[in-house]
XYZ file of C-alpha atoms in Angstrom:
755
model
C 16.136 166.697 36.954
C 17.032 164.148 34.551
C 18.436 160.764 35.740
C 21.913 160.315 37.624
C 21.758 157.365 35.687
C 22.282 157.532 31.756
C 19.229 157.652 30.062
C 19.279 154.611 27.405
C 15.988 155.535 25.743
C 13.817 157.981 24.524
C 10.974 158.677 22.580
C 8.630 161.922 21.049
C 5.098 161.050 22.385
C 1.884 162.928 20.874
C 0.679 166.830 21.976
C -1.866 167.311 24.545
C -3.570 170.470 25.478
C -0.779 170.430 28.751
C 2.263 170.330 26.224
C 1.169 171.493 22.683
C 4.750 170.622 21.474
C 4.554 167.340 22.675
C 6.267 164.950 25.170
C 10.001 164.301 25.035
C 9.645 160.288 26.995
C 13.521 159.091 28.487
C 13.680 155.432 30.053
C 16.923 155.284 31.973
C 19.506 152.673 33.909
C 17.622 153.677 37.027
C 14.319 151.903 35.811
C 12.526 154.967 36.090
C 10.941 156.555 32.590
C 10.674 160.736 33.385
C 8.230 162.108 30.659
C 8.761 166.175 30.195
C 6.464 168.417 28.419
C 9.032 170.528 25.253
C 9.018 174.077 25.442
C 8.049 174.660 29.039
C 11.081 176.331 30.667
C 10.955 173.748 33.691
C 13.327 170.886 34.134
C 11.669 168.295 35.946
C 9.361 165.918 34.148
C 5.890 166.492 34.353
C 5.162 162.746 34.946
C 7.734 160.055 36.132
C 6.527 155.856 35.269
C 7.437 153.525 38.608
C 7.029 149.399 37.507
C 10.010 148.384 35.894
C 13.115 147.141 38.372
C 15.979 147.184 35.974
C 16.859 149.551 33.487
C 14.872 150.854 30.315
C 16.722 150.280 27.275
C 13.449 150.319 24.843
C 10.614 152.996 23.932
C 7.640 153.111 21.469
C 4.803 155.566 21.947
C 1.806 155.519 19.465
C -0.327 158.296 18.142
C -2.889 157.590 20.251
C -1.123 158.281 23.275
C 0.347 154.640 24.230
C 3.558 154.382 26.183
C 5.852 151.467 24.978
C 8.455 150.438 27.457
C 11.010 147.503 27.898
C 14.049 146.174 30.068
C 16.346 144.770 31.535
C 13.863 143.037 33.685
C 12.574 141.134 31.040
C 9.518 142.891 30.928
C 7.623 145.417 28.544
C 5.064 147.614 29.915
C 1.995 148.727 28.817
C 1.831 152.551 29.818
C -1.083 154.418 29.155
C -2.501 158.125 30.017
C 0.649 158.403 31.994
C -0.395 154.698 34.455
C 0.754 151.223 33.860
C -1.911 149.352 31.897
C -0.012 145.674 31.354
C 3.008 144.392 31.905
C 4.486 141.520 28.922
C 6.049 138.931 30.729
C 7.508 135.695 28.418
C 11.128 136.203 27.461
C 13.565 135.109 29.547
C 15.936 137.771 28.149
C 16.266 141.187 28.462
C 13.794 143.317 26.398
C 16.161 144.935 24.043
C 13.295 146.467 21.813
C 9.511 147.158 21.556
C 7.368 147.966 18.888
C 3.657 149.139 18.417
C 2.163 148.958 15.892
C -1.021 150.713 17.144
C -3.020 151.221 20.842
C -3.542 147.260 21.477
C -0.593 145.708 19.013
C 3.155 144.987 19.856
C 5.977 143.601 19.445
C 8.745 143.067 21.378
C 12.270 141.525 21.174
C 14.589 140.158 23.011
C 18.416 138.973 24.448
C 17.298 135.343 24.828
C 17.295 135.474 20.851
C 13.098 135.703 20.130
C 10.636 138.273 19.089
C 6.697 138.284 20.919
C 3.826 139.757 19.398
C 0.806 140.343 21.933
C -2.533 141.920 22.089
C -3.205 143.939 24.776
C -1.624 141.630 27.659
C -1.444 138.370 25.703
C 1.141 137.051 23.986
C -0.206 136.214 20.287
C 3.301 134.005 18.775
C 7.187 133.975 19.294
C 9.135 134.640 16.528
C 11.945 132.558 15.798
C 14.945 132.691 13.249
C 18.066 134.529 14.793
C 20.365 132.872 16.663
C 21.873 135.936 19.121
C 20.320 138.694 20.707
C 17.103 140.307 18.839
C 18.477 144.750 19.698
C 15.864 146.339 16.983
C 12.922 146.551 15.091
C 11.054 149.011 12.812
C 7.833 148.455 11.377
C 7.343 148.541 7.232
C 4.172 149.570 5.987
C 2.128 147.304 3.275
C 4.343 144.372 4.288
C 5.420 143.504 8.198
C 8.363 144.715 9.844
C 12.168 144.422 10.189
C 14.573 143.088 13.375
C 18.522 143.142 13.612
C 20.342 141.246 16.131
C 23.507 140.571 17.151
C 23.809 137.553 14.597
C 25.076 140.331 12.429
C 21.480 139.144 10.208
C 18.361 141.078 9.759
C 15.015 139.597 8.976
C 11.887 140.923 7.572
C 8.755 139.564 8.389
C 4.812 139.168 7.753
C 3.161 140.026 10.898
C 2.310 136.550 10.739
C 5.847 135.443 11.444
C 6.778 134.624 8.000
C 10.302 134.935 6.579
C 10.403 137.205 3.665
C 14.285 138.316 3.943
C 16.928 137.824 5.299
C 19.338 140.657 4.558
C 22.998 139.827 5.163
C 25.812 142.036 4.671
C 26.873 143.312 8.455
C 30.249 141.516 9.576
C 29.009 142.293 13.330
C 26.372 143.112 15.513
C 23.235 144.899 14.385
C 21.914 147.405 16.770
C 19.268 150.038 14.989
C 16.624 149.838 12.249
C 15.008 152.136 10.850
C 12.301 152.177 8.116
C 12.508 155.286 4.878
C 9.326 157.084 3.398
C 9.927 154.911 0.273
C 9.633 151.439 2.115
C 13.479 151.433 2.440
C 15.632 149.799 5.454
C 18.546 151.531 6.993
C 20.241 149.458 9.764
C 23.536 150.428 11.627
C 26.001 148.658 13.445
C 29.674 147.509 14.999
C 30.736 146.922 11.942
C 31.349 151.047 12.035
C 28.526 151.523 9.232
C 25.024 152.414 8.004
C 23.556 150.437 5.160
C 20.590 151.388 2.783
C 18.476 148.104 2.038
C 15.833 147.579 -0.848
C 14.162 144.300 -2.189
C 16.968 142.177 -0.384
C 19.890 144.100 -1.527
C 22.425 146.550 0.436
C 22.282 149.251 -2.034
C 24.837 152.075 -0.419
C 27.518 151.320 2.567
C 27.893 155.017 4.402
C 31.310 153.845 6.844
C 31.655 156.203 9.634
C 35.204 157.080 11.134
C 34.155 155.476 14.886
C 33.604 152.422 16.709
C 30.475 151.505 16.132
C 27.556 153.472 14.525
C 24.968 152.364 18.047
C 21.685 154.340 16.576
C 20.062 155.267 13.132
C 16.737 156.996 12.343
C 15.310 159.101 9.917
C 13.394 162.174 9.704
C 9.990 162.896 7.726
C 11.430 164.621 4.997
C 13.903 161.254 4.288
C 17.176 162.226 5.744
C 19.109 159.977 7.592
C 20.443 160.407 11.142
C 23.232 159.075 12.835
C 24.489 158.036 16.421
C 27.854 157.183 16.574
C 30.638 156.482 19.545
C 32.604 159.230 18.765
C 29.590 160.928 20.086
C 28.568 162.332 17.005
C 25.510 163.127 15.563
C 25.601 162.641 11.436
C 22.688 164.001 9.166
C 22.731 162.409 5.630
C 20.756 163.966 3.273
C 19.606 163.791 -0.648
C 18.527 167.026 -1.050
C 20.171 169.556 -2.033
C 19.174 172.777 -0.116
C 20.259 171.213 2.660
C 23.547 170.294 1.784
C 25.291 172.725 3.693
C 27.591 175.129 2.288
C 31.351 174.482 2.741
C 32.094 177.187 5.325
C 30.060 175.513 7.514
C 31.928 172.118 6.867
C 34.740 173.544 8.017
C 33.471 175.439 10.980
C 32.434 172.052 12.243
C 35.697 169.914 10.997
C 33.507 167.377 8.497
C 35.775 168.420 5.555
C 38.066 166.169 7.263
C 35.440 162.456 7.269
C 37.715 161.083 4.463
C 40.434 161.537 6.004
C 39.276 160.039 9.591
C 37.694 157.522 7.831
C 40.737 155.969 6.377
C 42.996 157.083 9.343
C 40.853 154.883 11.191
C 41.895 151.320 12.519
C 40.117 147.974 11.080
C 40.347 145.499 13.628
C 42.304 142.790 12.210
C 39.878 140.133 14.455
C 36.646 141.984 12.449
C 38.806 140.727 8.857
C 39.027 136.801 10.177
C 41.732 135.447 10.026
C 43.995 136.874 6.876
C 47.092 135.632 5.762
C 49.236 138.043 3.946
C 50.738 136.048 1.523
C 47.602 135.208 -0.374
C 46.494 139.309 -0.214
C 46.582 140.661 -3.392
C 48.416 144.244 -4.403
C 47.032 147.660 -5.303
C 46.025 146.902 -8.843
C 43.335 144.789 -7.465
C 40.954 148.158 -6.756
C 41.340 148.690 -10.439
C 38.719 145.544 -10.586
C 34.869 147.315 -9.713
C 33.256 145.732 -7.171
C 30.536 143.228 -7.367
C 27.421 144.608 -4.597
C 27.505 147.713 -2.146
C 29.993 146.716 0.598
C 31.950 144.444 -0.527
C 35.240 144.523 1.367
C 38.722 143.946 0.160
C 42.420 143.170 2.023
C 45.080 144.733 -0.366
C 48.552 144.480 1.299
C 51.188 147.476 0.513
C 54.047 148.127 -1.051
C 55.565 148.118 2.748
C 53.807 144.934 3.647
C 50.800 146.470 6.244
C 47.073 145.280 5.160
C 44.833 148.311 4.082
C 40.732 148.091 4.177
C 38.736 148.525 1.172
C 35.003 148.592 1.379
C 33.572 149.123 -2.353
C 30.835 152.542 -1.657
C 29.285 154.845 -4.511
C 31.081 153.134 -7.320
C 34.741 153.602 -6.138
C 36.624 151.780 -3.663
C 37.119 153.398 -0.277
C 39.493 153.317 2.021
C 38.144 152.291 5.617
C 41.980 152.290 7.779
C 44.499 149.842 8.296
C 43.565 146.122 9.643
C 46.049 146.396 12.727
C 47.355 143.131 14.068
C 49.282 144.969 16.877
C 48.351 147.342 19.449
C 50.725 148.986 22.211
C 49.822 146.834 25.238
C 51.304 146.216 28.011
C 53.272 142.950 27.077
C 53.092 143.607 23.671
C 52.251 140.065 23.050
C 49.025 138.821 21.742
C 47.462 136.361 24.085
C 45.200 133.213 22.432
C 41.499 132.590 23.843
C 39.623 129.392 22.312
C 41.871 129.814 18.714
C 42.153 133.330 18.754
C 44.384 135.967 19.809
C 43.689 139.109 21.280
C 45.950 141.590 22.747
C 44.625 140.828 26.806
C 42.797 137.580 27.870
C 42.193 138.827 31.506
C 40.361 136.618 34.831
C 37.574 137.836 36.295
C 36.054 136.853 39.766
C 32.552 136.616 39.186
C 31.696 134.623 42.422
C 34.278 133.340 45.199
C 35.101 130.019 44.884
C 33.900 129.295 41.494
C 36.673 129.618 38.344
C 37.300 132.916 37.351
C 36.222 133.611 33.866
C 38.182 134.664 30.460
C 37.724 137.994 29.288
C 39.030 138.274 26.046
C 39.695 141.740 24.666
C 41.500 144.419 21.842
C 42.399 147.927 21.795
C 41.313 148.509 19.587
C 37.349 147.409 20.197
C 34.666 149.377 21.838
C 34.963 148.213 25.483
C 30.973 147.589 26.054
C 31.031 145.421 22.782
C 33.117 142.955 24.501
C 31.907 143.326 28.331
C 28.501 142.649 26.724
C 30.186 139.499 24.782
C 31.347 138.435 27.880
C 28.239 138.349 29.355
C 26.303 136.908 26.618
C 28.918 133.772 26.322
C 28.905 133.200 30.273
C 25.063 133.725 30.643
C 25.999 136.402 33.064
C 22.734 138.955 34.403
C 23.434 142.275 31.838
C 23.352 144.599 34.876
C 27.149 143.832 35.049
C 27.702 145.211 32.223
C 28.751 148.723 33.273
C 31.170 147.213 35.822
C 32.571 144.464 33.491
C 33.119 147.933 30.535
C 34.804 150.068 33.377
C 37.076 147.329 34.941
C 38.626 147.014 30.882
C 39.356 150.281 30.672
C 40.855 150.825 34.300
C 43.082 147.468 32.584
C 43.360 149.218 29.246
C 44.525 152.957 30.373
C 46.866 154.916 28.405
C 46.602 151.758 25.815
C 47.015 152.782 22.267
C 46.615 151.484 18.690
C 49.132 151.606 16.291
C 47.252 153.867 13.601
C 49.330 154.357 10.581
C 48.318 156.857 8.094
C 49.650 155.671 5.383
C 49.531 156.940 0.917
C 46.456 155.120 -0.343
C 48.215 156.042 -3.816
C 45.953 153.164 -5.474
C 42.216 154.709 -3.914
C 40.182 155.961 -6.536
C 37.477 158.788 -5.065
C 33.596 158.147 -5.539
C 32.423 160.358 -7.935
C 32.025 163.952 -6.589
C 28.566 164.468 -5.769
C 28.069 167.568 -3.810
C 27.893 166.773 0.240
C 25.222 167.765 2.973
C 25.573 166.983 6.645
C 23.665 169.201 8.881
C 24.083 170.121 12.290
C 27.654 168.218 12.805
C 30.247 165.562 11.509
C 29.829 163.529 8.550
C 30.034 163.328 4.758
C 29.643 160.597 2.226
C 25.826 161.220 1.408
C 23.378 159.654 1.571
C 21.996 158.435 -2.197
C 18.384 157.613 -1.900
C 17.133 155.101 -4.333
C 13.720 156.801 -4.766
C 16.236 160.421 -5.917
C 19.115 160.179 -7.577
C 19.078 163.930 -8.277
C 20.481 165.021 -11.730
C 21.070 161.901 -13.597
C 23.483 159.543 -12.115
C 26.471 160.397 -11.854
C 29.182 159.325 -14.503
C 30.997 156.129 -13.536
C 34.939 155.868 -12.926
C 36.515 153.770 -15.445
C 35.045 149.730 -14.809
C 32.564 151.016 -12.299
C 28.787 150.334 -12.127
C 26.684 153.065 -12.245
C 22.328 152.594 -11.997
C 20.592 155.326 -12.849
C 17.616 154.075 -10.343
C 19.680 155.044 -7.045
C 22.937 156.973 -8.941
C 24.974 154.009 -7.123
C 26.436 150.320 -7.275
C 24.405 147.629 -7.916
C 24.527 143.895 -7.386
C 26.890 142.549 -11.021
C 26.213 138.756 -11.735
C 29.396 137.055 -11.926
C 31.307 137.346 -14.862
C 29.226 140.478 -16.856
C 31.853 141.730 -18.911
C 29.311 145.246 -18.897
C 28.071 147.383 -15.733
C 24.714 146.865 -15.754
C 22.524 150.876 -15.877
C 25.372 152.084 -17.558
C 25.537 156.063 -17.977
C 27.597 157.059 -19.814
C 30.367 160.139 -18.949
C 27.783 162.774 -21.120
C 25.347 161.754 -18.373
C 22.719 160.472 -21.084
C 19.978 157.346 -19.551
C 18.253 156.166 -22.115
C 17.971 153.598 -23.204
C 18.464 151.899 -20.273
C 19.289 147.826 -21.796
C 19.974 146.411 -19.075
C 16.284 144.491 -16.560
C 15.656 144.249 -12.552
C 14.937 141.629 -11.420
C 14.017 140.813 -7.467
C 16.790 138.072 -7.219
C 17.288 138.080 -2.930
C 16.666 135.042 -1.830
C 17.749 132.700 1.598
C 16.911 129.373 -0.390
C 17.692 127.318 2.982
C 14.895 129.839 5.016
C 12.213 129.156 1.813
C 12.754 125.222 1.870
C 12.055 125.413 6.003
C 9.417 127.432 5.984
C 7.212 125.162 3.313
C 7.660 122.278 5.097
C 7.081 123.875 8.268
C 3.643 124.938 6.467
C 3.579 121.483 4.667
C 3.558 120.009 8.301
C 1.008 122.548 9.567
C -1.492 121.129 7.046
C -0.802 117.592 7.325
C -2.243 117.883 11.429
C -5.096 119.587 10.555
C -7.718 117.238 9.481
C -9.466 119.591 7.221
C -6.480 120.131 4.705
C -4.304 116.960 5.118
C -5.489 115.904 1.684
C -3.862 119.000 -0.402
C -0.178 118.490 1.548
C 3.205 117.675 -0.297
C 3.317 113.921 -0.794
C 6.298 112.069 -0.631
C 6.843 112.354 -3.982
C 5.982 115.605 -5.185
C 8.924 116.710 -2.160
C 11.064 115.169 -4.266
C 10.886 117.740 -7.040
C 11.476 119.972 -4.184
C 13.901 118.950 -3.140
C 15.350 119.005 -6.985
C 14.686 122.752 -7.120
C 15.609 123.644 -4.136
C 19.337 121.647 -4.527
C 19.081 123.778 -8.045
C 18.383 127.311 -6.557
C 20.915 127.143 -3.788
C 23.551 126.498 -6.951
C 22.855 128.541 -8.987
C 22.257 131.572 -7.284
C 25.726 131.153 -5.891
C 26.648 131.894 -9.558
C 27.356 128.096 -9.927
C 26.646 126.435 -13.203
C 24.261 123.995 -12.694
C 22.270 121.606 -15.217
C 18.519 123.650 -16.357
C 15.607 122.155 -13.886
C 12.966 119.882 -15.490
C 8.954 121.262 -16.436
C 7.617 118.529 -14.784
C 9.594 119.519 -10.843
C 8.130 122.882 -11.736
C 4.810 121.655 -12.518
C 4.520 119.750 -9.216
C 4.523 123.545 -7.680
C 2.170 124.897 -9.694
C -0.581 122.497 -9.011
C 0.607 122.378 -5.409
C 0.445 126.159 -5.603
C -3.694 126.311 -6.968
C -4.428 123.720 -4.250
C -3.116 124.953 -1.028
C -4.486 127.488 0.871
C -4.266 131.224 0.676
C -2.203 131.875 3.798
C 0.254 129.228 2.812
C 1.010 130.622 -0.715
C 3.475 133.361 -0.376
C 6.416 130.687 -0.107
C 5.634 128.822 -3.467
C 5.376 132.320 -5.338
C 8.510 133.271 -4.070
C 10.188 129.699 -5.062
C 8.617 130.471 -9.039
C 10.061 134.008 -8.506
C 14.123 132.438 -8.542
C 12.777 130.066 -11.011
C 12.417 132.720 -13.473
C 15.217 134.317 -13.050
C 17.695 130.593 -13.329
C 15.554 128.814 -14.736
C 13.594 130.991 -17.647
C 14.085 127.805 -19.770
C 13.418 124.221 -18.343
C 13.877 120.879 -19.929
C 10.476 119.630 -21.534
C 9.393 122.640 -21.056
C 5.390 122.236 -22.721
C 4.858 125.935 -25.738
C 1.481 126.948 -23.368
C 4.404 126.590 -20.297
C 4.501 130.171 -19.451
C 0.523 130.788 -20.089
C -0.210 128.195 -17.656
C 2.545 129.592 -15.400
C 0.650 133.127 -15.828
C -2.664 131.513 -15.316
C -2.238 130.122 -11.580
C 0.182 133.249 -10.306
C -3.096 135.768 -11.959
C -5.521 132.510 -10.064
C -3.661 133.439 -6.561
C -3.697 137.691 -7.101
C -6.999 138.499 -6.769
C -6.086 141.911 -7.379
C -9.549 143.264 -8.176
C -12.188 140.707 -5.857
C -12.745 142.145 -2.588
C -10.467 140.885 0.102
C -12.548 139.639 3.197
C -10.379 141.116 6.068
C -9.134 138.516 7.438
C -7.404 137.652 4.485
C -6.343 140.906 3.077
C -2.653 140.914 4.103
C -1.923 137.149 3.181
C -3.232 138.862 -0.834
C -1.457 141.791 -0.472
C 1.643 139.461 -0.371
C 0.921 137.107 -2.601
C 0.130 139.838 -5.680
C 3.316 141.533 -4.593
C 5.197 138.336 -5.186
C 3.216 137.781 -8.300
C 4.521 140.635 -9.640
C 7.611 139.899 -8.616
C 7.722 136.933 -9.746
C 6.605 138.451 -13.126
C 8.664 140.912 -13.417
C 11.174 137.981 -13.251
C 10.110 136.659 -16.285
C 12.016 139.131 -18.832
C 15.822 138.999 -18.659
C 18.332 140.983 -20.728
C 22.242 138.964 -19.927
C 25.160 141.586 -20.411
C 25.529 140.700 -23.943
C 21.846 141.504 -25.314
C 20.409 137.834 -24.712
C 16.481 138.016 -24.030
C 14.313 135.775 -22.523
C 10.591 136.135 -21.572
C 9.359 137.130 -24.972
C 6.653 134.979 -26.072
C 2.674 134.916 -27.201
C 2.454 134.068 -23.558
C 3.389 138.580 -23.645
C -0.060 138.773 -25.695
C -2.064 137.348 -22.626
C 0.329 139.410 -19.756
C -0.717 142.380 -20.306
C -4.088 142.985 -21.543
C -4.924 141.157 -17.610
C -2.178 143.471 -15.706
C -4.531 146.547 -17.880
C -7.883 144.812 -15.553
C -5.752 145.245 -11.994
C -7.419 148.115 -10.469
C -4.425 150.420 -9.980
C -5.441 152.375 -7.048
C -5.883 149.153 -4.827
C -2.768 148.810 -5.108
C -0.066 149.088 -2.565
C 3.223 151.301 -2.709
C 5.266 147.872 -2.798
C 2.992 146.560 -5.900
C 2.717 149.582 -7.885
C 6.853 149.659 -7.804
C 7.037 146.224 -8.554
C 4.896 146.467 -11.748
C 6.883 149.601 -12.706
C 9.207 147.208 -12.397
C 7.687 145.078 -15.105
C 6.826 146.939 -17.107
C 10.728 148.247 -17.450
C 11.882 144.904 -17.889
C 9.666 144.458 -20.252
C 10.695 147.366 -21.690
C 14.320 146.299 -21.941
C 13.157 143.469 -24.135
C 11.449 145.829 -26.314
C 14.458 147.097 -26.985
C 16.286 143.684 -28.598
C 13.682 141.930 -29.931
C 10.671 141.996 -32.186
C 7.373 141.835 -29.875
C 4.089 141.075 -30.062
C 1.762 143.622 -31.945
C -0.906 143.338 -29.425
C 1.301 142.941 -25.880
C 3.407 145.571 -27.040
C 0.307 147.777 -27.365
C -1.063 146.637 -23.554
C 2.257 147.532 -21.958
C 2.223 150.864 -23.876
C -1.144 151.450 -22.621
C -0.407 150.652 -19.024
C 3.180 151.879 -18.842
C 0.974 155.386 -19.759
C -1.830 154.769 -16.800
C 0.925 154.310 -14.580
C 2.999 157.135 -15.876
C -0.682 159.493 -15.480
C -2.060 157.241 -12.183
C 0.529 157.696 -9.997
C 0.519 161.133 -7.772
C 2.830 160.224 -4.836
C 5.564 157.551 -5.027
C 8.240 158.820 -7.244
C 10.594 155.468 -6.982
C 7.332 154.341 -8.898
C 6.870 156.234 -11.359
C 10.849 156.987 -12.130
C 10.727 153.381 -13.226
C 7.627 153.869 -15.512
C 9.192 157.190 -16.619
C 12.307 154.882 -17.944
C 9.892 152.290 -19.693
C 8.367 155.243 -21.541
C 11.699 156.340 -22.450
C 12.644 152.507 -23.537
C 9.968 152.416 -25.340
C 10.234 155.525 -27.619
C 13.493 155.041 -28.282
C 12.487 152.269 -30.350
C 11.686 155.148 -32.601
C 8.106 153.118 -33.418
C 5.542 155.720 -31.528
C 6.343 159.122 -30.557
C 5.814 161.360 -27.937
C 3.681 164.063 -29.468
C 1.225 160.804 -29.858
C 0.482 161.650 -26.196
C 0.548 165.561 -25.242
C 0.288 166.407 -21.811
C 2.183 163.602 -20.626
C 5.518 165.177 -19.785
C 4.041 167.839 -18.598
C 1.360 165.824 -16.064
C 5.284 164.018 -14.743
C 6.575 167.088 -14.067
C 3.573 169.320 -12.184
C 3.687 165.485 -9.373
C 6.553 165.377 -9.502
C 10.174 168.027 -9.078
C 12.561 165.848 -8.828
C 16.102 166.892 -10.564
C 16.336 163.203 -12.346
C 12.504 162.673 -13.023
C 12.854 166.183 -14.335
C 16.495 165.386 -16.465
C 14.668 162.251 -17.267
C 11.782 164.190 -19.017
C 14.064 166.320 -20.867
C 15.520 163.597 -22.339
C 12.581 162.288 -23.409
C 11.241 165.522 -24.881
C 15.247 166.003 -26.967
C 14.449 162.068 -27.702
C 10.745 162.982 -30.034
C 12.479 165.637 -31.343
C 15.738 164.291 -32.721
């Protein structure tokens, strides 16, 4: 029978002869793991796994049949053939997430704020980067893995423990992560949202009419599945053939999604201290948001405050910010400088001082209980008891939610919505498949033809990047796609840490960064921190950048990645350093090509480092080309006649998916320069040949293909070449990729060549 206690984890285990449809593995509060044969007429488990002493809160499985479990007892366990083979001890808090890399290598994440990697039962390393409990893990093919935390951040790591990106955008706990087949990350959390991430930027925010979005996953076809506190499962799809009919939506009351969302209360604590006197009025909604997921507070004509989020190219009202609730006393309580609806006194131990438990009426009781346990170092076994206590003490209390008109709300561009099974809307806009063409943008909004959604626009931009006219015309696309994401303090910390490791190694200490060289790095980090925040900053000196190149050439392969990443950002924010010699671009190109080593046979021990370095090199080179909103282009020059012939030597079949996307972005960015400036003939020819090669050889990744196809269309838009010169190229693309956006773009390219 099913466990009488809450089931907190579930996983699918591959089929066997005894269970041809596979197994459902569950973990529950009674510390028991049950294994059920899917399709069996029996309700009893075929295996019961005993070993944990507290709530089993996380599960994962492998294709080889291994089960990995994590528990509040601060351990993880490995189960093979339904027997416990290893107990993984080392965490000082509950093991909240487990991830099986393969049958012998595992990752565990804990409430102790750390992640550990294991080889069978041996702990290999500890990953420290989060400042609060780590809630979930997700494997990122070809790169490493991602983690999320109560600190509100998502961190992308290499398997060796190096931080590649820190994704910030959620405004509260981040509970769950999943990786899409495209390689993009999807997260969900206490801020009621599901967010889609690519290259360190939030592409889309899907706000739910619930208190929390507890979990998110993806199906093999790329559909996103979310589970929220309103007891509903929602499936967001990009494919028209899976969109629900109007009748299905009405039957499930899904068509009320946006209405339910707008009527939901937003706790004022989630928005920080709200000064009503300084809030803008509804006119502020006429100004587009700068990035997906940006929040804005608006003071209404009646004096209340509404919260809006920028999603899908429009401001969406997500509810009224509530500061008053119908509580027992009607008065706010002050605790640690903040106002709360309730501050309960909790007697945990006889003779010990009572503890104070703050709570707001529109919070999730379990969130408040978890915060209370964490703040007071209490065991997680109290979670249910504390949550039930809150529910009893606040029974019958109603949050004051008023349904108000939203006269200034602009609707997002109308897109067909598909929610399979239960409720929901706000269709998932796949970064790798944007339907036909991007929809016509609302006046003043930003629309990205690569995603069909909003993307980051630099402060002060007068024109939106990749603006799509109301006619749906895509080409030419004039604005480049830089790899902007950065965490400069973390980058600096990692570089200094690696330098200390090198200094302490007697065989490598001679290549360590000297005190004089370190001054150059400090100037660069100061510049990047200021420039990436939008501040006006004097250009860097070439001598400082040259120091980075010198150290890059002498550091070991496994330590080069932060140096390449520094150059990636330098190429965005300082394309023309002061004092740069005429051959500076060629010098940087030579040094970057030297560390990429695309065509060398990678040794097994260094393959992952080499792949990471090659990916970052491609991104750094893509960032060399930039076209600003006013049409000013940078990156063109004699060095490009060296760049593209060298890139043609790369063995395309050896590039992984992320590297191919970066290469296609490089080709696209240069095509934007081709639209605005005369380029060297040799570079233009090599660029075109490399673009055609991608169009011919790419067979599976639609995002790589789409970017290369736009690059090809841009090049044709110059009128200097004709598609008829390359017969069959578009037919080949159409035969391998049937997405609507490919069809629209190829049709436009054909029309372009006939005009």
